[in-house]
Every structure is written in C-alpha cells, then in structure tokens.
Amino acid sequence: MSVIFEAELKKLRSRFMEMGIDASEQLYQATKAFIDHDNELAKHVLNRDQDINDEEVSLEKRALKVMALQQPLASDFREIISILKASNDVERIGDYTTHIARATVNLNQVHHVPAIEKEISKMTELVRQMLEKVMDAYANNDEQAAYEVANQDLEVDVIYVRQQKAILAGMMANHDRIPAYETYMGVIRNLERAGDHIVNLAEWIIYIASGKLVELNPGKTDPSLVKQRLVKTDN
C-alpha cells in the first residue's frame, strides 16, 4: 500500500467516524428535546438537518477518490465499499432524528401521556447506547462488540411492540388524545427503524473484519424471539 493511499484511507475512516459521532449527537439532542419537551433544542436539531446529508456526499466523493488512486487490496476495497454502504445507514439514522425533532414541536401542541414518554425514554437510551457502541466497534475493529449490538436490538423491538399496543389502547380509550398518541407512534417507529440501521452498521463491521456477509437482526429473522421475550417480561 502506498503512503498516499494509506493516508487517504485513514482520512476516509476518520470522516466516517465523524459522521457517526454527529449522528449520535443529533440522536441524543432530538430524543432529549422530545423527552424534555424542549422546542428550542428540537429546532436546533432541525436546523442541522442537512449536515449529515452533506457529510455523506463528501464521504462518497472521498471514497471514490481513494479507489481511483490505485487498485486497493481486497481487504482495503472491502472496507471502502462497506464504509460507503454504512454511511447510507448513518444518513438514514440522521433522518429519523429529524423526524423525532419535528414530533417534539408537534407534541407541544397536544396532550402529553407521561407513561408512554417514560417507555420512550428507555427505548431512546437503548438506541443511543447501540449507536455509540457500534461506532466504537468500528474504531476498534471489534467483531464481538458488533454482534452484541445486534443482539441489543431485540430489546428495542420488545419495547416497540409493547408500546404499539399501549398506544393503540390509549387511542381507543381517549379519543381526545389521538393526536398525541399518533405522535408517539411515529417516534417509536423512528426509533425502531434507527435500531435496524444500527444493526446494519454492525453487519458491515463484521464484513470488514471477516469478509462474511451476515444477517444479524434477530427480531426480523425470527419474529418469535420478540414474542418469547414479551411473554417472559410480562410474566
């Protein structure tokens, strides 16, 4: 590997880490704004909506530049392609944080349901932990940590299913609070999808480390696992 190529690959890795860190920070701010009913913080997140999109475009350009410099080794080529794919997952996580920020502004106009918000707080903490851990796994080339992150998503799925039921029950019992419940439904859906994209990141990390393409989302590959966990936690 040439010195120039190695330096460019290092910059690419750094750009991807920065993108992940920015997404994690925006997720933190968006979810904090939602839980704290902080309109100003939510607007701050919305004002940064384009940042991660711009970072993804910049990263793509640098990745193409790196590949054009010379023929990468198989392992280097695999990492560059994986970063390109993974950056799209990070960009999607950024989109979900924006949706949550908008929900904060919408919810401030309607009734609040503290019990639902408490469970959303747990869900957001899990998703944030997953994102931080998966970026650490990338930085440390930690395949085992990537598997652990994927397994955590099952906990997110369990909360999602349980809160879906609670929200639908709330809609049936409190017609005057339907707008609030609709907002909550959107937030948990965005958090669940963010969790799925974090699992995708874990899969790319494993691909970089081992060359293996794996399907790690337990709630998607075996839906019965979510049902089993629900039964276990409800008893």
PDB file of C-alpha atoms in Angstrom:
ATOM      1  CA  MET A   1       0.000   0.000   0.000  1.00  0.00           C
ATOM      2  CA  SER A   2       1.451   3.410  -0.964  1.00  0.00           C
ATOM      3  CA  VAL A   3       1.920   6.139   1.617  1.00  0.00           C
ATOM      4  CA  ILE A   4      -0.563   8.371  -0.231  1.00  0.00           C
ATOM      5  CA  PHE A   5      -3.188   5.629  -0.430  1.00  0.00           C
ATOM      6  CA  GLU A   6      -2.781   4.804   3.262  1.00  0.00           C
ATOM      7  CA  ALA A   7      -3.161   8.465   4.204  1.00  0.00           C
ATOM      8  CA  GLU A   8      -6.321   8.807   2.091  1.00  0.00           C
ATOM      9  CA  LEU A   9      -7.828   5.645   3.568  1.00  0.00           C
ATOM     10  CA  LYS A  10      -7.108   6.989   7.051  1.00  0.00           C
ATOM     11  CA  LYS A  11      -8.949  10.216   6.162  1.00  0.00           C
ATOM     12  CA  LEU A  12     -11.887   8.195   4.881  1.00  0.00           C
ATOM     13  CA  ARG A  13     -12.089   6.247   8.121  1.00  0.00           C
ATOM     14  CA  SER A  14     -11.909   9.489  10.074  1.00  0.00           C
ATOM     15  CA  ARG A  15     -14.721  11.040   8.002  1.00  0.00           C
ATOM     16  CA  PHE A  16     -16.931   8.044   8.652  1.00  0.00           C
ATOM     17  CA  MET A  17     -16.244   8.213  12.400  1.00  0.00           C
ATOM     18  CA  GLU A  18     -17.077  11.915  12.418  1.00  0.00           C
ATOM     19  CA  MET A  19     -20.328  11.217  10.592  1.00  0.00           C
ATOM     20  CA  GLY A  20     -21.260   8.553  13.148  1.00  0.00           C
ATOM     21  CA  ILE A  21     -20.385  10.828  16.063  1.00  0.00           C
ATOM     22  CA  ASP A  22     -22.500  13.635  14.578  1.00  0.00           C
ATOM     23  CA  ALA A  23     -25.443  11.245  14.106  1.00  0.00           C
ATOM     24  CA  SER A  24     -25.087  10.084  17.706  1.00  0.00           C
ATOM     25  CA  GLU A  25     -25.060  13.677  18.943  1.00  0.00           C
ATOM     26  CA  GLN A  26     -28.116  14.591  16.883  1.00  0.00           C
ATOM     27  CA  LEU A  27     -29.933  11.498  18.107  1.00  0.00           C
ATOM     28  CA  TYR A  28     -29.103  12.498  21.675  1.00  0.00           C
ATOM     29  CA  GLN A  29     -30.336  16.051  21.157  1.00  0.00           C
ATOM     30  CA  ALA A  30     -33.503  15.037  19.304  1.00  0.00           C
ATOM     31  CA  THR A  31     -34.532  12.463  21.894  1.00  0.00           C
ATOM     32  CA  LYS A  32     -33.634  14.782  24.783  1.00  0.00           C
ATOM     33  CA  ALA A  33     -35.742  17.511  23.196  1.00  0.00           C
ATOM     34  CA  PHE A  34     -38.654  15.097  22.865  1.00  0.00           C
ATOM     35  CA  ILE A  35     -38.497  13.781  26.423  1.00  0.00           C
ATOM     36  CA  ASP A  36     -37.925  17.245  27.930  1.00  0.00           C
ATOM     37  CA  HIS A  37     -40.480  18.952  25.620  1.00  0.00           C
ATOM     38  CA  ASP A  38     -37.715  21.358  24.596  1.00  0.00           C
ATOM     39  CA  ASN A  39     -38.840  23.193  21.483  1.00  0.00           C
ATOM     40  CA  GLU A  40     -35.669  25.229  21.148  1.00  0.00           C
ATOM     41  CA  LEU A  41     -33.419  22.175  21.196  1.00  0.00           C
ATOM     42  CA  ALA A  42     -35.707  20.458  18.673  1.00  0.00           C
ATOM     43  CA  LYS A  43     -35.422  23.453  16.348  1.00  0.00           C
ATOM     44  CA  HIS A  44     -31.643  23.334  16.715  1.00  0.00           C
ATOM     45  CA  VAL A  45     -31.707  19.711  15.504  1.00  0.00           C
ATOM     46  CA  LEU A  46     -33.961  20.656  12.584  1.00  0.00           C
ATOM     47  CA  ASN A  47     -31.575  23.450  11.599  1.00  0.00           C
ATOM     48  CA  ARG A  48     -28.788  20.840  11.333  1.00  0.00           C
ATOM     49  CA  ASP A  49     -30.892  18.532   9.160  1.00  0.00           C
ATOM     50  CA  GLN A  50     -28.658  18.927   6.108  1.00  0.00           C
ATOM     51  CA  ASP A  51     -25.357  18.388   7.937  1.00  0.00           C
ATOM     52  CA  ILE A  52     -25.274  14.583   7.854  1.00  0.00           C
ATOM     53  CA  ASN A  53     -26.555  14.534   4.257  1.00  0.00           C
ATOM     54  CA  ASP A  54     -23.664  16.796   3.267  1.00  0.00           C
ATOM     55  CA  GLU A  55     -21.237  14.599   5.191  1.00  0.00           C
ATOM     56  CA  GLU A  56     -22.450  11.527   3.305  1.00  0.00           C
ATOM     57  CA  VAL A  57     -21.918  13.219  -0.084  1.00  0.00           C
ATOM     58  CA  SER A  58     -18.444  14.352   0.979  1.00  0.00           C
ATOM     59  CA  LEU A  59     -17.575  10.856   2.184  1.00  0.00           C
ATOM     60  CA  GLU A  60     -18.744   9.298  -1.098  1.00  0.00           C
ATOM     61  CA  LYS A  61     -16.540  11.662  -3.087  1.00  0.00           C
ATOM     62  CA  ARG A  62     -13.525  10.833  -0.924  1.00  0.00           C
ATOM     63  CA  ALA A  63     -14.202   7.091  -1.192  1.00  0.00           C
ATOM     64  CA  LEU A  64     -14.275   7.305  -4.996  1.00  0.00           C
ATOM     65  CA  LYS A  65     -11.065   9.313  -4.892  1.00  0.00           C
ATOM     66  CA  VAL A  66      -9.385   6.672  -2.719  1.00  0.00           C
ATOM     67  CA  MET A  67     -10.402   3.864  -5.084  1.00  0.00           C
ATOM     68  CA  ALA A  68      -9.190   5.860  -8.087  1.00  0.00           C
ATOM     69  CA  LEU A  69      -5.706   6.355  -6.649  1.00  0.00           C
ATOM     70  CA  GLN A  70      -4.634   2.774  -7.233  1.00  0.00           C
ATOM     71  CA  GLN A  71      -6.003  -0.757  -7.144  1.00  0.00           C
ATOM     72  CA  PRO A  72      -6.764  -1.416  -3.468  1.00  0.00           C
ATOM     73  CA  LEU A  73      -6.001  -4.733  -1.849  1.00  0.00           C
ATOM     74  CA  ALA A  74      -9.052  -6.963  -1.389  1.00  0.00           C
ATOM     75  CA  SER A  75      -9.341  -6.137   2.327  1.00  0.00           C
ATOM     76  CA  ASP A  76      -8.994  -2.383   1.695  1.00  0.00           C
ATOM     77  CA  PHE A  77     -11.519  -2.482  -1.138  1.00  0.00           C
ATOM     78  CA  ARG A  78     -13.926  -4.364   1.153  1.00  0.00           C
ATOM     79  CA  GLU A  79     -13.592  -1.678   3.819  1.00  0.00           C
ATOM     80  CA  ILE A  80     -14.099   1.197   1.379  1.00  0.00           C
ATOM     81  CA  ILE A  81     -17.249  -0.372  -0.056  1.00  0.00           C
ATOM     82  CA  SER A  82     -18.506  -1.142   3.452  1.00  0.00           C
ATOM     83  CA  ILE A  83     -17.982   2.454   4.549  1.00  0.00           C
ATOM     84  CA  LEU A  84     -19.946   3.650   1.506  1.00  0.00           C
ATOM     85  CA  LYS A  85     -22.822   1.338   2.387  1.00  0.00           C
ATOM     86  CA  ALA A  86     -22.642   2.095   6.104  1.00  0.00           C
ATOM     87  CA  SER A  87     -22.641   5.853   5.529  1.00  0.00           C
ATOM     88  CA  ASN A  88     -26.087   5.478   3.961  1.00  0.00           C
ATOM     89  CA  ASP A  89     -27.299   3.785   7.165  1.00  0.00           C
ATOM     90  CA  VAL A  90     -25.879   6.646   9.236  1.00  0.00           C
ATOM     91  CA  GLU A  91     -27.631   9.148   6.953  1.00  0.00           C
ATOM     92  CA  ARG A  92     -30.924   7.321   7.493  1.00  0.00           C
ATOM     93  CA  ILE A  93     -30.420   7.480  11.268  1.00  0.00           C
ATOM     94  CA  GLY A  94     -29.970  11.222  10.829  1.00  0.00           C
ATOM     95  CA  ASP A  95     -33.303  11.368   9.003  1.00  0.00           C
ATOM     96  CA  TYR A  96     -35.042   9.640  11.912  1.00  0.00           C
ATOM     97  CA  THR A  97     -33.584  12.111  14.403  1.00  0.00           C
ATOM     98  CA  THR A  98     -35.068  14.909  12.315  1.00  0.00           C
ATOM     99  CA  HIS A  99     -38.485  13.217  12.388  1.00  0.00           C
ATOM    100  CA  ILE A 100     -38.245  12.961  16.190  1.00  0.00           C
ATOM    101  CA  ALA A 101     -37.333  16.646  16.449  1.00  0.00           C
ATOM    102  CA  ARG A 102     -40.393  17.548  14.379  1.00  0.00           C
ATOM    103  CA  ALA A 103     -42.510  15.349  16.642  1.00  0.00           C
ATOM    104  CA  THR A 104     -41.312  17.399  19.625  1.00  0.00           C
ATOM    105  CA  VAL A 105     -42.687  20.565  18.081  1.00  0.00           C
ATOM    106  CA  ASN A 106     -45.962  18.835  17.177  1.00  0.00           C
ATOM    107  CA  LEU A 107     -46.422  17.239  20.594  1.00  0.00           C
ATOM    108  CA  ASN A 108     -46.100  20.548  22.388  1.00  0.00           C
ATOM    109  CA  GLN A 109     -49.435  21.472  20.860  1.00  0.00           C
ATOM    110  CA  VAL A 110     -51.330  18.468  22.254  1.00  0.00           C
ATOM    111  CA  HIS A 111     -51.787  16.351  25.384  1.00  0.00           C
ATOM    112  CA  HIS A 112     -48.861  14.526  26.945  1.00  0.00           C
ATOM    113  CA  VAL A 113     -49.015  10.943  28.199  1.00  0.00           C
ATOM    114  CA  PRO A 114     -46.269  10.520  30.851  1.00  0.00           C
ATOM    115  CA  ALA A 115     -46.464   6.707  30.972  1.00  0.00           C
ATOM    116  CA  ILE A 116     -45.771   6.429  27.239  1.00  0.00           C
ATOM    117  CA  GLU A 117     -42.993   9.015  27.425  1.00  0.00           C
ATOM    118  CA  LYS A 118     -41.276   7.040  30.189  1.00  0.00           C
ATOM    119  CA  GLU A 119     -41.084   3.962  27.973  1.00  0.00           C
ATOM    120  CA  ILE A 120     -39.929   6.046  25.002  1.00  0.00           C
ATOM    121  CA  SER A 121     -37.141   7.356  27.229  1.00  0.00           C
ATOM    122  CA  LYS A 122     -35.977   3.762  27.849  1.00  0.00           C
ATOM    123  CA  MET A 123     -36.143   2.995  24.152  1.00  0.00           C
ATOM    124  CA  THR A 124     -34.134   6.077  23.192  1.00  0.00           C
ATOM    125  CA  GLU A 125     -31.437   5.265  25.735  1.00  0.00           C
ATOM    126  CA  LEU A 126     -31.070   1.763  24.286  1.00  0.00           C
ATOM    127  CA  VAL A 127     -30.808   3.053  20.712  1.00  0.00           C
ATOM    128  CA  ARG A 128     -28.257   5.686  21.694  1.00  0.00           C
ATOM    129  CA  GLN A 129     -26.169   3.095  23.530  1.00  0.00           C
ATOM    130  CA  MET A 130     -26.276   0.857  20.453  1.00  0.00           C
ATOM    131  CA  LEU A 131     -25.113   3.631  18.137  1.00  0.00           C
ATOM    132  CA  GLU A 132     -22.226   4.645  20.388  1.00  0.00           C
ATOM    133  CA  LYS A 133     -21.177   1.029  20.858  1.00  0.00           C
ATOM    134  CA  VAL A 134     -21.291   0.217  17.144  1.00  0.00           C
ATOM    135  CA  MET A 135     -19.087   3.213  16.300  1.00  0.00           C
ATOM    136  CA  ASP A 136     -16.630   2.105  18.987  1.00  0.00           C
ATOM    137  CA  ALA A 137     -16.725  -1.380  17.446  1.00  0.00           C
ATOM    138  CA  TYR A 138     -15.786   0.109  14.078  1.00  0.00           C
ATOM    139  CA  ALA A 139     -12.964   2.177  15.555  1.00  0.00           C
ATOM    140  CA  ASN A 140     -11.544  -0.872  17.340  1.00  0.00           C
ATOM    141  CA  ASN A 141     -12.349  -3.428  14.613  1.00  0.00           C
ATOM    142  CA  ASP A 142     -14.264  -5.305  17.338  1.00  0.00           C
ATOM    143  CA  GLU A 143     -16.314  -8.038  15.728  1.00  0.00           C
ATOM    144  CA  GLN A 144     -17.637  -9.360  19.058  1.00  0.00           C
ATOM    145  CA  ALA A 145     -18.961  -5.936  20.059  1.00  0.00           C
ATOM    146  CA  ALA A 146     -20.774  -5.722  16.719  1.00  0.00           C
ATOM    147  CA  TYR A 147     -22.591  -8.988  17.497  1.00  0.00           C
ATOM    148  CA  GLU A 148     -23.519  -7.651  20.951  1.00  0.00           C
ATOM    149  CA  VAL A 149     -25.006  -4.500  19.434  1.00  0.00           C
ATOM    150  CA  ALA A 150     -27.153  -6.566  17.088  1.00  0.00           C
ATOM    151  CA  ASN A 151     -28.466  -8.627  19.991  1.00  0.00           C
ATOM    152  CA  GLN A 152     -29.460  -5.443  21.849  1.00  0.00           C
ATOM    153  CA  ASP A 153     -31.856  -4.589  19.051  1.00  0.00           C
ATOM    154  CA  LEU A 154     -34.153  -7.344  20.269  1.00  0.00           C
ATOM    155  CA  GLU A 155     -34.743  -5.273  23.414  1.00  0.00           C
ATOM    156  CA  VAL A 156     -35.670  -2.294  21.240  1.00  0.00           C
ATOM    157  CA  ASP A 157     -38.131  -4.464  19.288  1.00  0.00           C
ATOM    158  CA  VAL A 158     -39.752  -5.682  22.518  1.00  0.00           C
ATOM    159  CA  ILE A 159     -40.351  -2.138  23.754  1.00  0.00           C
ATOM    160  CA  TYR A 160     -41.634  -1.155  20.317  1.00  0.00           C
ATOM    161  CA  VAL A 161     -44.223  -3.946  20.175  1.00  0.00           C
ATOM    162  CA  ARG A 162     -45.352  -3.351  23.750  1.00  0.00           C
ATOM    163  CA  GLN A 163     -45.729   0.395  23.226  1.00  0.00           C
ATOM    164  CA  GLN A 164     -47.578  -0.105  19.956  1.00  0.00           C
ATOM    165  CA  LYS A 165     -50.205  -1.992  21.916  1.00  0.00           C
ATOM    166  CA  ALA A 166     -50.299   0.637  24.670  1.00  0.00           C
ATOM    167  CA  ILE A 167     -50.658   3.460  22.156  1.00  0.00           C
ATOM    168  CA  LEU A 168     -53.469   1.743  20.265  1.00  0.00           C
ATOM    169  CA  ALA A 169     -55.262   1.047  23.558  1.00  0.00           C
ATOM    170  CA  GLY A 170     -54.826   4.702  24.508  1.00  0.00           C
ATOM    171  CA  MET A 171     -56.351   5.827  21.234  1.00  0.00           C
ATOM    172  CA  MET A 172     -59.393   3.631  21.814  1.00  0.00           C
ATOM    173  CA  ALA A 173     -59.891   4.876  25.366  1.00  0.00           C
ATOM    174  CA  ASN A 174     -59.041   8.577  24.895  1.00  0.00           C
ATOM    175  CA  HIS A 175     -60.290   9.948  21.614  1.00  0.00           C
ATOM    176  CA  ASP A 176     -59.359  13.481  22.628  1.00  0.00           C
ATOM    177  CA  ARG A 177     -55.688  12.447  22.861  1.00  0.00           C
ATOM    178  CA  ILE A 178     -55.431  10.699  19.497  1.00  0.00           C
ATOM    179  CA  PRO A 179     -53.066  13.384  18.039  1.00  0.00           C
ATOM    180  CA  ALA A 180     -50.645  12.789  20.924  1.00  0.00           C
ATOM    181  CA  TYR A 181     -50.810   9.029  20.524  1.00  0.00           C
ATOM    182  CA  GLU A 182     -50.218   9.364  16.771  1.00  0.00           C
ATOM    183  CA  THR A 183     -47.099  11.410  17.519  1.00  0.00           C
ATOM    184  CA  TYR A 184     -45.867   8.781  19.970  1.00  0.00           C
ATOM    185  CA  MET A 185     -46.458   6.068  17.395  1.00  0.00           C
ATOM    186  CA  GLY A 186     -44.301   7.943  14.911  1.00  0.00           C
ATOM    187  CA  VAL A 187     -41.489   8.391  17.432  1.00  0.00           C
ATOM    188  CA  ILE A 188     -41.284   4.729  18.447  1.00  0.00           C
ATOM    189  CA  ARG A 189     -41.394   3.740  14.768  1.00  0.00           C
ATOM    190  CA  ASN A 190     -38.471   6.061  14.031  1.00  0.00           C
ATOM    191  CA  LEU A 191     -36.504   4.687  16.988  1.00  0.00           C
ATOM    192  CA  GLU A 192     -37.180   1.096  15.927  1.00  0.00           C
ATOM    193  CA  ARG A 193     -36.014   1.841  12.394  1.00  0.00           C
ATOM    194  CA  ALA A 194     -32.922   3.615  13.700  1.00  0.00           C
ATOM    195  CA  GLY A 195     -32.152   0.455  15.665  1.00  0.00           C
ATOM    196  CA  ASP A 196     -32.430  -1.593  12.473  1.00  0.00           C
ATOM    197  CA  HIS A 197     -29.936   0.649  10.695  1.00  0.00           C
ATOM    198  CA  ILE A 198     -27.545   0.358  13.625  1.00  0.00           C
ATOM    199  CA  VAL A 199     -27.760  -3.425  13.203  1.00  0.00           C
ATOM    200  CA  ASN A 200     -26.874  -2.866   9.540  1.00  0.00           C
ATOM    201  CA  LEU A 201     -23.775  -0.988  10.716  1.00  0.00           C
ATOM    202  CA  ALA A 202     -22.849  -3.961  12.893  1.00  0.00           C
ATOM    203  CA  GLU A 203     -23.179  -6.237   9.871  1.00  0.00           C
ATOM    204  CA  TRP A 204     -20.820  -4.029   7.829  1.00  0.00           C
ATOM    205  CA  ILE A 205     -18.276  -4.041  10.658  1.00  0.00           C
ATOM    206  CA  ILE A 206     -18.290  -7.830  10.671  1.00  0.00           C
ATOM    207  CA  TYR A 207     -17.919  -7.842   6.895  1.00  0.00           C
ATOM    208  CA  ILE A 208     -14.888  -5.561   7.139  1.00  0.00           C
ATOM    209  CA  ALA A 209     -13.332  -7.746   9.833  1.00  0.00           C
ATOM    210  CA  SER A 210     -14.058 -11.188   8.380  1.00  0.00           C
ATOM    211  CA  GLY A 211     -15.359 -10.876   4.840  1.00  0.00           C
ATOM    212  CA  LYS A 212     -18.592 -12.579   5.945  1.00  0.00           C
ATOM    213  CA  LEU A 213     -21.992 -11.166   4.977  1.00  0.00           C
ATOM    214  CA  VAL A 214     -24.304 -11.961   7.880  1.00  0.00           C
ATOM    215  CA  GLU A 215     -27.929 -11.205   8.798  1.00  0.00           C
ATOM    216  CA  LEU A 216     -27.911 -10.133  12.437  1.00  0.00           C
ATOM    217  CA  ASN A 217     -31.345  -8.632  13.076  1.00  0.00           C
ATOM    218  CA  PRO A 218     -32.913 -11.196  15.451  1.00  0.00           C
ATOM    219  CA  GLY A 219     -36.341  -9.558  15.511  1.00  0.00           C
ATOM    220  CA  LYS A 220     -36.569  -9.730  11.708  1.00  0.00           C
ATOM    221  CA  THR A 221     -35.020 -13.148  11.083  1.00  0.00           C
ATOM    222  CA  ASP A 222     -37.059 -14.818  13.848  1.00  0.00           C
ATOM    223  CA  PRO A 223     -40.124 -12.776  14.973  1.00  0.00           C
ATOM    224  CA  SER A 224     -40.934 -15.469  17.541  1.00  0.00           C
ATOM    225  CA  LEU A 225     -37.984 -14.206  19.608  1.00  0.00           C
ATOM    226  CA  VAL A 226     -39.831 -10.945  20.254  1.00  0.00           C
ATOM    227  CA  LYS A 227     -42.985 -12.827  21.273  1.00  0.00           C
ATOM    228  CA  GLN A 228     -40.982 -15.065  23.605  1.00  0.00           C
ATOM    229  CA  ARG A 229     -39.310 -12.066  25.219  1.00  0.00           C
ATOM    230  CA  LEU A 230     -42.672 -10.328  25.641  1.00  0.00           C
ATOM    231  CA  VAL A 231     -44.148 -13.365  27.384  1.00  0.00           C
ATOM    232  CA  LYS A 232     -41.099 -13.652  29.612  1.00  0.00           C
ATOM    233  CA  THR A 233     -41.080  -9.994  30.674  1.00  0.00           C
ATOM    234  CA  ASP A 234     -44.855  -9.788  31.120  1.00  0.00           C
ATOM    235  CA  ASN A 235     -44.937 -12.773  33.493  1.00  0.00           C
TER     236      ASN A 235
END
